[in-house]
Short mmCIF file of C-alpha atoms in Angstrom, two decimals:
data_model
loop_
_atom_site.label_atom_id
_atom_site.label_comp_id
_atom_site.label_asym_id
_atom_site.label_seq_id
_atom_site.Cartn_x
_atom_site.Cartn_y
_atom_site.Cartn_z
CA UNK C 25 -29.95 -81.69 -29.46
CA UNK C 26 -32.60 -81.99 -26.91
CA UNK C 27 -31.13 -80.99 -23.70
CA UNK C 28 -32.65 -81.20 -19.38
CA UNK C 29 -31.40 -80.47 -16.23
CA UNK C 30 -32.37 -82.97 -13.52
CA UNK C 31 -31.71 -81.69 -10.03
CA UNK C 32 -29.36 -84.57 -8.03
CA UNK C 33 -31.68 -85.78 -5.16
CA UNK C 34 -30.86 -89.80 -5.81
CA UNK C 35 -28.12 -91.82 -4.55
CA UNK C 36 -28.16 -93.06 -8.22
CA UNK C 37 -27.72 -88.74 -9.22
CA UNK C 38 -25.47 -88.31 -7.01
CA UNK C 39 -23.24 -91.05 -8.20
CA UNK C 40 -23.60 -90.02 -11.93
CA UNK C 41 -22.55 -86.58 -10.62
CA UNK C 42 -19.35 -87.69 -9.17
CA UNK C 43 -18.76 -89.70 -12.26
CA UNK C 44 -19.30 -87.71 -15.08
CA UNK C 45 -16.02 -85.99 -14.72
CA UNK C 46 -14.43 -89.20 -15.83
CA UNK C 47 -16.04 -88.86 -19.45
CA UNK C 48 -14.86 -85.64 -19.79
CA UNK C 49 -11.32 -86.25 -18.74
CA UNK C 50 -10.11 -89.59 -20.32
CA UNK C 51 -7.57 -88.62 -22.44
CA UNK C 52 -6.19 -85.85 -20.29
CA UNK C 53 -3.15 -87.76 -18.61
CA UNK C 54 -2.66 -84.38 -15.92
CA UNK C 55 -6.51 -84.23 -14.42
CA UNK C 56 -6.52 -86.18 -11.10
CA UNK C 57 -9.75 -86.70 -9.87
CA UNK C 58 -10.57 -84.89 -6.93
CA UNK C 59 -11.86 -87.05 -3.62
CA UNK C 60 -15.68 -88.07 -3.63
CA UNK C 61 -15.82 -87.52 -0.31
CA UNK C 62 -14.93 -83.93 -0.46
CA UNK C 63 -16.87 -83.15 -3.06
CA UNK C 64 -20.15 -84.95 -0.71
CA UNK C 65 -18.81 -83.00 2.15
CA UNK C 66 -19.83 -79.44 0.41
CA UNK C 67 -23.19 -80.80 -0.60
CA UNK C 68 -24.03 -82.14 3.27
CA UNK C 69 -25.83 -80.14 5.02
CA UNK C 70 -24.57 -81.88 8.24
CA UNK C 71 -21.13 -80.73 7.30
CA UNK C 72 -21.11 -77.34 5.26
CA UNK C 73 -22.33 -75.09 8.04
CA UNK C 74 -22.92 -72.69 4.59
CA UNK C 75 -26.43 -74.34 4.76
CA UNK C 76 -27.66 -72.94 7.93
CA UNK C 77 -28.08 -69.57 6.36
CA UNK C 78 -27.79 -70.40 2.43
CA UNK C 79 -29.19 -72.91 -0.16
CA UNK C 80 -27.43 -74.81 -2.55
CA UNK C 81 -28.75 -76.84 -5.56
CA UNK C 82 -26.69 -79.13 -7.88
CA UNK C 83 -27.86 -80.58 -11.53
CA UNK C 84 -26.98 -82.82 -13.97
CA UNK C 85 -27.26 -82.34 -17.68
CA UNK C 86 -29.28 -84.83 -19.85
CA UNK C 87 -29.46 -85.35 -23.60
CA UNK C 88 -32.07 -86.74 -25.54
CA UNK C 89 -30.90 -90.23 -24.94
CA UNK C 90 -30.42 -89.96 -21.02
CA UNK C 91 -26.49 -89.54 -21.12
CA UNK C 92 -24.77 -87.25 -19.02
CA UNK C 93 -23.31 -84.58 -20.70
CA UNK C 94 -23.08 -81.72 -18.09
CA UNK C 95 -22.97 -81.11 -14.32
CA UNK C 96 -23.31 -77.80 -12.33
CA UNK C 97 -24.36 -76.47 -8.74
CA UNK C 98 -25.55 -73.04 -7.61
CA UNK C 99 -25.59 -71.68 -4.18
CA UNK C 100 -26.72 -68.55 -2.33
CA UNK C 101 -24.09 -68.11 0.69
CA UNK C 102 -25.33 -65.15 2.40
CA UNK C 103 -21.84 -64.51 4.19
CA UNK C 104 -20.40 -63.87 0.75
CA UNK C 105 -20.89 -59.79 0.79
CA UNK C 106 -20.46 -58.28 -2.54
CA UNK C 107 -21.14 -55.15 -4.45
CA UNK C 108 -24.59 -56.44 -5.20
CA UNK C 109 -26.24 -59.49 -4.15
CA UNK C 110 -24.26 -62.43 -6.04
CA UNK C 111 -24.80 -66.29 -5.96
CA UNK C 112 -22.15 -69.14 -7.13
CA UNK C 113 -21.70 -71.74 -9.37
CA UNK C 114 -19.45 -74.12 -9.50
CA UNK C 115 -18.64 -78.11 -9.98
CA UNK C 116 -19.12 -76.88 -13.74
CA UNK C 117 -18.52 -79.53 -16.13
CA UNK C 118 -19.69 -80.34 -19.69
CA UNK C 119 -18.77 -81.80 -22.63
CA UNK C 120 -16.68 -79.63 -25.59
CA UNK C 121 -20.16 -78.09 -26.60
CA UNK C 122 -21.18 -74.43 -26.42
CA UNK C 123 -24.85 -74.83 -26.31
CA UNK C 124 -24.49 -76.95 -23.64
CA UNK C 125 -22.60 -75.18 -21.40
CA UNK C 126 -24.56 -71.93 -21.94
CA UNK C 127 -27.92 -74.39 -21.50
CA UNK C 128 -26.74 -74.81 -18.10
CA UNK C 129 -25.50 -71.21 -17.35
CA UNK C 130 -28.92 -70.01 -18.21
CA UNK C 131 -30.53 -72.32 -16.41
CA UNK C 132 -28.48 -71.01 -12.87
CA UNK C 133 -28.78 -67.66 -14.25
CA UNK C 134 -32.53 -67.80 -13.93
CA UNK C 135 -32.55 -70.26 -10.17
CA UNK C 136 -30.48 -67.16 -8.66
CA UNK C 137 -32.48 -64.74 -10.18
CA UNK C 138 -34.89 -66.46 -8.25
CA UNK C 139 -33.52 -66.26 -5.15
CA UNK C 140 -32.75 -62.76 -5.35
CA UNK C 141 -29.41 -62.48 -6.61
CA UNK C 142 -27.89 -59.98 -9.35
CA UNK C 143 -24.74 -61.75 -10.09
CA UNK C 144 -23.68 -64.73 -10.16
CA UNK C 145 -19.76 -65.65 -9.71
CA UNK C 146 -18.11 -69.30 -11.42
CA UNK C 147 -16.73 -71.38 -10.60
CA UNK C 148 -16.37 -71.26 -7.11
CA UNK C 149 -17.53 -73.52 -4.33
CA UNK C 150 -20.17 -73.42 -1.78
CA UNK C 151 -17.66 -72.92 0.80
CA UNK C 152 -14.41 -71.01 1.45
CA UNK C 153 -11.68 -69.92 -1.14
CA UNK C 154 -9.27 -72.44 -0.80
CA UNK C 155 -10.73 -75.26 -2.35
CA UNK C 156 -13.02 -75.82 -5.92
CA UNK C 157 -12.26 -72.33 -6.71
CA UNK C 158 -11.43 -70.75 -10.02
CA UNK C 159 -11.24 -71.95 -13.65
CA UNK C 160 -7.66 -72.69 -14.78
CA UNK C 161 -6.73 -70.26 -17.87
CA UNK C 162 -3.21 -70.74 -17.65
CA UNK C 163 -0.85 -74.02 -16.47
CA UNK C 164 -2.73 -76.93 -17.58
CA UNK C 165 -0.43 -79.35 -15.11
CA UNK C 166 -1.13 -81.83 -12.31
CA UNK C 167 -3.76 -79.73 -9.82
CA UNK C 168 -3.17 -79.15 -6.64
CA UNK C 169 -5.12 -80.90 -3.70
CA UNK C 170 -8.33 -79.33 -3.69
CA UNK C 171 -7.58 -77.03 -6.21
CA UNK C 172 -9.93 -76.78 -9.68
CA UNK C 173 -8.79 -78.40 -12.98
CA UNK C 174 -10.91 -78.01 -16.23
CA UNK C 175 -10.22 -78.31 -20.30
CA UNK C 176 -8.71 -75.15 -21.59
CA UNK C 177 -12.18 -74.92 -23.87
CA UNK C 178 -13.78 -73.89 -20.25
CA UNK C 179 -12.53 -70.65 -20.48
CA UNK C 180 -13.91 -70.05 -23.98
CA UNK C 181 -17.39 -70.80 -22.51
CA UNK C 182 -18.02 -68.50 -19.85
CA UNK C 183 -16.46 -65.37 -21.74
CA UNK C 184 -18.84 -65.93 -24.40
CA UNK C 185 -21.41 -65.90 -22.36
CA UNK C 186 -20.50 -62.72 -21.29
CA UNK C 187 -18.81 -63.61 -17.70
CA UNK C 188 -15.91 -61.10 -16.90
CA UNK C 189 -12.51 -61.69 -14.77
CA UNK C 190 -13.95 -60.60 -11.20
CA UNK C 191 -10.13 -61.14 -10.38
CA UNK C 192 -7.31 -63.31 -11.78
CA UNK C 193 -5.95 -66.38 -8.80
CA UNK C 194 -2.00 -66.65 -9.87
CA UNK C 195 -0.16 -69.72 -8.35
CA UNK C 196 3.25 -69.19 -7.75
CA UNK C 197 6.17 -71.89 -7.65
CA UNK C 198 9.92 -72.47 -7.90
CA UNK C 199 12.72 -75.24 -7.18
CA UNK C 200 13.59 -75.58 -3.37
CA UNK C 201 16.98 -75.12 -4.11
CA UNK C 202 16.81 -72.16 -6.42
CA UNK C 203 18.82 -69.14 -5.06
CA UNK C 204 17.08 -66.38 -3.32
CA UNK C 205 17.69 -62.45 -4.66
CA UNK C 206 20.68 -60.87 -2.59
CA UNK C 207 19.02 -58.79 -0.78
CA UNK C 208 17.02 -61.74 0.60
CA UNK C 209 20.52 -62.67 2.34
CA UNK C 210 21.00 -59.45 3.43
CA UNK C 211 18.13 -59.41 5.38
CA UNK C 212 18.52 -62.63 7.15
CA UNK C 213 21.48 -61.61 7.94
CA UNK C 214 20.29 -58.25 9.50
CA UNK C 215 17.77 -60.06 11.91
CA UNK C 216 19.96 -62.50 12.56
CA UNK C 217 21.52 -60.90 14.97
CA UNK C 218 18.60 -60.15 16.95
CA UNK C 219 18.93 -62.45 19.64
CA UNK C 220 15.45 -61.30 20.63
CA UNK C 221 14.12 -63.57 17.50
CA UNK C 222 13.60 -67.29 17.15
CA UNK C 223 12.96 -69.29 13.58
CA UNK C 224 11.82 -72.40 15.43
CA UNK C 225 9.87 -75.50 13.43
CA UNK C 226 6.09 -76.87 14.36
CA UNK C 227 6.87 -79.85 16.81
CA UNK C 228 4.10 -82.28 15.77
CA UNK C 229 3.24 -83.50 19.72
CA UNK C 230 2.96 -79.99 20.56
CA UNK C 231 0.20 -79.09 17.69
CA UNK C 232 -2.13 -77.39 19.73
CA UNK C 233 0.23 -74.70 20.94
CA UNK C 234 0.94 -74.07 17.10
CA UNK C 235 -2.57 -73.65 16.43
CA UNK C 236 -3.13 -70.99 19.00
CA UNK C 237 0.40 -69.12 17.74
CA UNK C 238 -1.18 -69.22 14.26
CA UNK C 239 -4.45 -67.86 15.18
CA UNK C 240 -2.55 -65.22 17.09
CA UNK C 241 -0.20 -64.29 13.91
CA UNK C 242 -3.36 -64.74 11.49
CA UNK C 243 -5.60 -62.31 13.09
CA UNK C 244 -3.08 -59.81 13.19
CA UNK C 245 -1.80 -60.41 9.75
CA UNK C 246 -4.78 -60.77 8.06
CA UNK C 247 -7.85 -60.34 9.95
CA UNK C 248 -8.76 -56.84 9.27
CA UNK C 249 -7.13 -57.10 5.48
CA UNK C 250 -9.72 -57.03 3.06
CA UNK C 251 -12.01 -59.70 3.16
CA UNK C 252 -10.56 -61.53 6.14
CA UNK C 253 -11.63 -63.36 9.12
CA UNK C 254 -10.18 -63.81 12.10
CA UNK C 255 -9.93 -67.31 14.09
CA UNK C 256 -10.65 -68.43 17.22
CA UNK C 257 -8.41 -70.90 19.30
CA UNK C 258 -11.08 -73.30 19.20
CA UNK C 259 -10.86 -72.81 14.63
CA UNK C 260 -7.51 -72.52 14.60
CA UNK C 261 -7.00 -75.88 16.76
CA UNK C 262 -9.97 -77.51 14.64
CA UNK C 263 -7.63 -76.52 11.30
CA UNK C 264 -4.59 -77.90 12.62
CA UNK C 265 -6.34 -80.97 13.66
CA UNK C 266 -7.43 -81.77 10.32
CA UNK C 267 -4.25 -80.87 8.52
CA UNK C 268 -2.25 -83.01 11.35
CA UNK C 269 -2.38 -86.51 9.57
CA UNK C 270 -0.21 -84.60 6.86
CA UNK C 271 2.13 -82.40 8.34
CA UNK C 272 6.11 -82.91 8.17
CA UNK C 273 7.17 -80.99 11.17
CA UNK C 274 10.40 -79.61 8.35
CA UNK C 275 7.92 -77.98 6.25
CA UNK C 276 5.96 -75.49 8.94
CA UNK C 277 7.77 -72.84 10.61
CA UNK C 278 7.20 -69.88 13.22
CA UNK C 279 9.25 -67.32 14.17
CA UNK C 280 8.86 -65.88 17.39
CA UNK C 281 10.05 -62.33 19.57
CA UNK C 282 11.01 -62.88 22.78
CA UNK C 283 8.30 -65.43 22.97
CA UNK C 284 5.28 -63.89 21.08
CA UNK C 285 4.81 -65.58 17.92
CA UNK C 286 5.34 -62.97 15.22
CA UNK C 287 5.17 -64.88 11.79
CA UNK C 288 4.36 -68.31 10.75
CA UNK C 289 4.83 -70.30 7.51
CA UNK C 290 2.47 -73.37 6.63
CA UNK C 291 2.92 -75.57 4.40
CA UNK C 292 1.75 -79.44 3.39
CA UNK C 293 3.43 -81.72 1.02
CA UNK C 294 1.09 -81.69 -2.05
CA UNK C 295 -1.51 -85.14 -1.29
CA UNK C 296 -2.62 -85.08 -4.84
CA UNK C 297 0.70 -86.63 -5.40
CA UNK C 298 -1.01 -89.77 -3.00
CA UNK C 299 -4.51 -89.32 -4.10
CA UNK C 300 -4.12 -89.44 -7.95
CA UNK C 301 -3.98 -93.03 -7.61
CA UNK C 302 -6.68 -93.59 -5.51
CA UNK C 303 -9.50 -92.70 -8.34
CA UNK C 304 -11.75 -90.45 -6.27
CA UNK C 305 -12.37 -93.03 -2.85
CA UNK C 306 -11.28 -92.91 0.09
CA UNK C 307 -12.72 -96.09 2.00
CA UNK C 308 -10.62 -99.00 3.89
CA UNK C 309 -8.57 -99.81 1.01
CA UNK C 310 -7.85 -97.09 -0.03
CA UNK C 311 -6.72 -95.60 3.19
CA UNK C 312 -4.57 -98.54 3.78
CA UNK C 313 -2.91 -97.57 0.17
CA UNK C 314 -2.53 -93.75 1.31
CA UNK C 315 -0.85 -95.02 4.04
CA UNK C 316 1.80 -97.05 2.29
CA UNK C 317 2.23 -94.06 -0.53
CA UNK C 318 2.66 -91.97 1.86
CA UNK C 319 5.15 -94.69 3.83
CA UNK C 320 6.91 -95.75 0.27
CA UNK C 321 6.10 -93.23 -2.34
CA UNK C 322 9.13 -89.93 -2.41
CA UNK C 323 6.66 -86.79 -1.82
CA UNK C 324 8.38 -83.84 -3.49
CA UNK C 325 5.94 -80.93 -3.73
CA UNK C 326 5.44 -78.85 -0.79
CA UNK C 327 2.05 -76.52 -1.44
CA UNK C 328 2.00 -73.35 0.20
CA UNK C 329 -0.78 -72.75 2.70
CA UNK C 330 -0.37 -69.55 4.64
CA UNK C 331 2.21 -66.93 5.01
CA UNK C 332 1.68 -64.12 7.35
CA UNK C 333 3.63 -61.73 9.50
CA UNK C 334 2.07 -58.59 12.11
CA UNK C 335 2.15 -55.41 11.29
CA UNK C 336 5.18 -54.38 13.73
CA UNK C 337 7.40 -56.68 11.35
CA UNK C 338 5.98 -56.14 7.68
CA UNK C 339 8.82 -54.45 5.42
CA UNK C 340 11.54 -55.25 7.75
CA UNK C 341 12.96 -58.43 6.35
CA UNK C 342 11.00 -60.89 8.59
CA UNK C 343 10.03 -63.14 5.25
CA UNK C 344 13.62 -63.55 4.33
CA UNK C 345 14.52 -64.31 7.92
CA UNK C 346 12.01 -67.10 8.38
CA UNK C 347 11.79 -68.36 4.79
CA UNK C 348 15.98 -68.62 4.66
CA UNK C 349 16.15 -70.41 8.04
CA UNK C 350 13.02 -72.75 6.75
CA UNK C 351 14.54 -73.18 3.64
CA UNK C 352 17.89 -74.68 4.92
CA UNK C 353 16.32 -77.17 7.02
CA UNK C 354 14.14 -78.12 4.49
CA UNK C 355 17.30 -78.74 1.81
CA UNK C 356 19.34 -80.33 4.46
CA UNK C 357 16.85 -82.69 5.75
CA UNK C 358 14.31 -83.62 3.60
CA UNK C 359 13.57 -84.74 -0.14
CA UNK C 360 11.28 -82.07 -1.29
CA UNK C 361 12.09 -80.11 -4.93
CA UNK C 362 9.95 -78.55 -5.45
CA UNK C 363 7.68 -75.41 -4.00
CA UNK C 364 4.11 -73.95 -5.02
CA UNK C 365 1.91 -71.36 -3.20
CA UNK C 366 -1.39 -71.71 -2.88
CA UNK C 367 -3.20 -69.09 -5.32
CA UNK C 368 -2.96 -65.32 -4.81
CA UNK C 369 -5.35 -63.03 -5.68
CA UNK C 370 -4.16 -60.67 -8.67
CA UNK C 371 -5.56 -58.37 -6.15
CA UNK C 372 -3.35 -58.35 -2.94
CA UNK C 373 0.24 -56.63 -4.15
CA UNK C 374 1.74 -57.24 -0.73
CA UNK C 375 1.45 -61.09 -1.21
CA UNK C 376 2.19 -61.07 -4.98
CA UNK C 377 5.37 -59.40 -4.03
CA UNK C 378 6.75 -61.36 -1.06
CA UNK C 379 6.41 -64.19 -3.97
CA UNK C 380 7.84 -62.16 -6.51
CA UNK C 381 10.77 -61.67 -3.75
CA UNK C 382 11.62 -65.27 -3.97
CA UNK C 383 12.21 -65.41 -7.23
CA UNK C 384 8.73 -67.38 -7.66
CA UNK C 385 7.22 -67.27 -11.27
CA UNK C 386 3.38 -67.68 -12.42
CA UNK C 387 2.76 -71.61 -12.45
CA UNK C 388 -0.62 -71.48 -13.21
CA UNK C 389 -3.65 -69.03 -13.22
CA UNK C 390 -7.21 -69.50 -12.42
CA UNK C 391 -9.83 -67.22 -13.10
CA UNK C 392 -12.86 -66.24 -11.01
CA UNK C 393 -15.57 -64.77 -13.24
CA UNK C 394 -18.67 -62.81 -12.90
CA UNK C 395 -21.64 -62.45 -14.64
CA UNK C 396 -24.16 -59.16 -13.97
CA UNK C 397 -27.56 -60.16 -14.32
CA UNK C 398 -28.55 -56.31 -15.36
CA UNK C 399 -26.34 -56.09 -18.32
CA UNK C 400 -26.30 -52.11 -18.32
CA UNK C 401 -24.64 -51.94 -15.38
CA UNK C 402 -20.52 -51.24 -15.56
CA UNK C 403 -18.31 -54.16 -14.08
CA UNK C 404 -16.35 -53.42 -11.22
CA UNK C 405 -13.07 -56.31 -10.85
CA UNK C 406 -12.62 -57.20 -7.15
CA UNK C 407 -11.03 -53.98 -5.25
CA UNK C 408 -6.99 -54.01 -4.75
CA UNK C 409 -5.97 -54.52 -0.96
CA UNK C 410 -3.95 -51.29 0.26
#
């Protein structure tokens, strides 16, 4: 089979490229198709700042006879610091056909070569981590909002090629109403009488104030850990303004000492549960619809965003005091079941285990692969946070 990759530069390509998924997917009752509009957004320049400093190419796969059988994207973000210099690809899709799929890997392979890249890392996104990130290994349900899907024969692919796990993302998720270990009790109950200390839900009309208590908690949480980045007010009320349409105020909590936010907890109610049966668009109509699913249609997965606590309260109970006093609200007042965290790198214990704490088990796994360009060189997996 005869096989081209024509770069997407059309209206007409970039329709086909938003479509093609659809061929690929037909029979597979769990794949919702992700937004077309937030798949667009990572590919404007006018709204990925990514492009000020990096480039960012996307293909489509033709046969013989002009069909679609294939799409991919490849990026150089130079804010992505690695070992050596590494480029992305991602959006990967292609039919059950390993020639294929290795046509197009090559093809990237050699467009960051040009560039000046070493590695290249799949499939991520042209953007950050928390969205288009990771190809699904294990947990083949209903994705997340945002979050990657693919056919289990994906996996197969890009390990023979000779990609590598650069680092395993686990998902974590159990029933609302589960019980928590003992000592999870035991520990709310131990800060509970610290009068000092205040579990206290996000009030909706007072959003900005919870944006600048989570940039405050964030940066000293997770700002200097690892890889992270801290936030500005100005970021952190930007995030909050976006996720605002969406929040339940039972879902998102804080806890503060004697005023001074020390730990927050945000969460969203999971939108694929609207937006699988809006096909991809997101235009009059189908806003009006979201708005009467989200009016008529029982919501019950909460996805978790972000968890953090500073440093002066790590390893001293704080997540079973705020998770315990969340929790109860939550059961008491609202319909939700069920409960699913945002990936976690197989590389940050201290997050793995506040999960593990909970009684949370693996609901799915994603894998984020690497491939060295310079196959003599030995393969490092992404260092372990201390």
């Amino acid at each position: 089979m005869k096989m081209n990759m024509t770069e997407v530069t059309t209206a007409v390509q970039v329709r086909r490229f938003l479509d093609l998924p659809q061929m690929i997917y037909k029979n597979d009752p769990n794949w919702i198709r992700p937004l077309d509009k937030d798949i667009e957004a990572v590919f404007d320049p006018s709204k990925n700042k990514l492009f000020k400093t990096g480039i960012c190419k996307r293909w489509l796969l033709v046969n013989d006879k002009g069909e679609g059988i294939g799409r991919i994207a490849a990026f150089v973000n130079k804010k992505y610091k690695q070992e050596q210099p590494t480029g992305g690809i991602g959006f990967f899709e292609v039919i059950e056909n390993e020639a294929a799929a290795h046509f197009m890997l090559d093809f990237c392979r050699d467009w960051l070569k040009a560039q000046g890249m070493e590695a290249m890392d799949g499939s991520v996104n042209f953007g950050e981590r928390d969205r288009f990130w990771g190809i699904v290994t294990d947990g083949f349900d209903e994705p997340l909002y945002g979050m990657n899907y693919n056919p289990s024969y994906y996996k197969t692919f890009f390990e023979s090629y000779g990609f590598q796990v650069y680092f395993y993302q686990e998902c974590y998720g159990l029933k609302v109403a589960d019980e928590f270990q003992l000592k999870f009790y035991e520990r709310h109950e131990a800060l509970s009488q610290n009068r000092d200390l205040k579990a206290q839900r996000l009030i909706k009309k007072d959003w900005k104030k919870y944006a600048r208590d989570f940039a405050h908690v964030y940066n000293q949480a997770w700002a200097a850990h690892g890889e992270g980045k801290s936030l500005d007010e100005r970021q952190a009320i930007q995030i909050f303004k976006s996720m605002r349409p969406v929040m339940d105020e039972r879902i998102n909590w804080f806890v503060y000492d004697k005023g001074e936010p020390v730990a927050c907890w945000i969460n969203l109610p999971d939108l694929n549960q609207y937006f699988k049966y809006l096909n991809g668009k997101f235009g009059l109509l189908q806003k009006l619809y979201f708005l009467w699913l989200k009016k008529f249609k029982v919501n019950t997965k909460i996805i978790g965003i972000v968890f953090g606590i500073v440093p002066k309260w790590q390893g001293k109970g704080m997540d079973a005091f705020m998770i315990l006093e969340g929790t109860r609200a939550i059961l008491k007042e609202s319909h939700y079941k069920t409960y699913e965290m945002q990936w976690i790198g197989d590389f940050n214990p201290k997050m793995t285990n506040v999960a593990k704490s909970l009684g949370a088990t693996v609901s799915r796994r994603l894998a984020t692969y690497r491939y060295l360009f310079d196959r003599e060189k030995p393969f490092r997996r992404h260092p372990v946070l201390s």
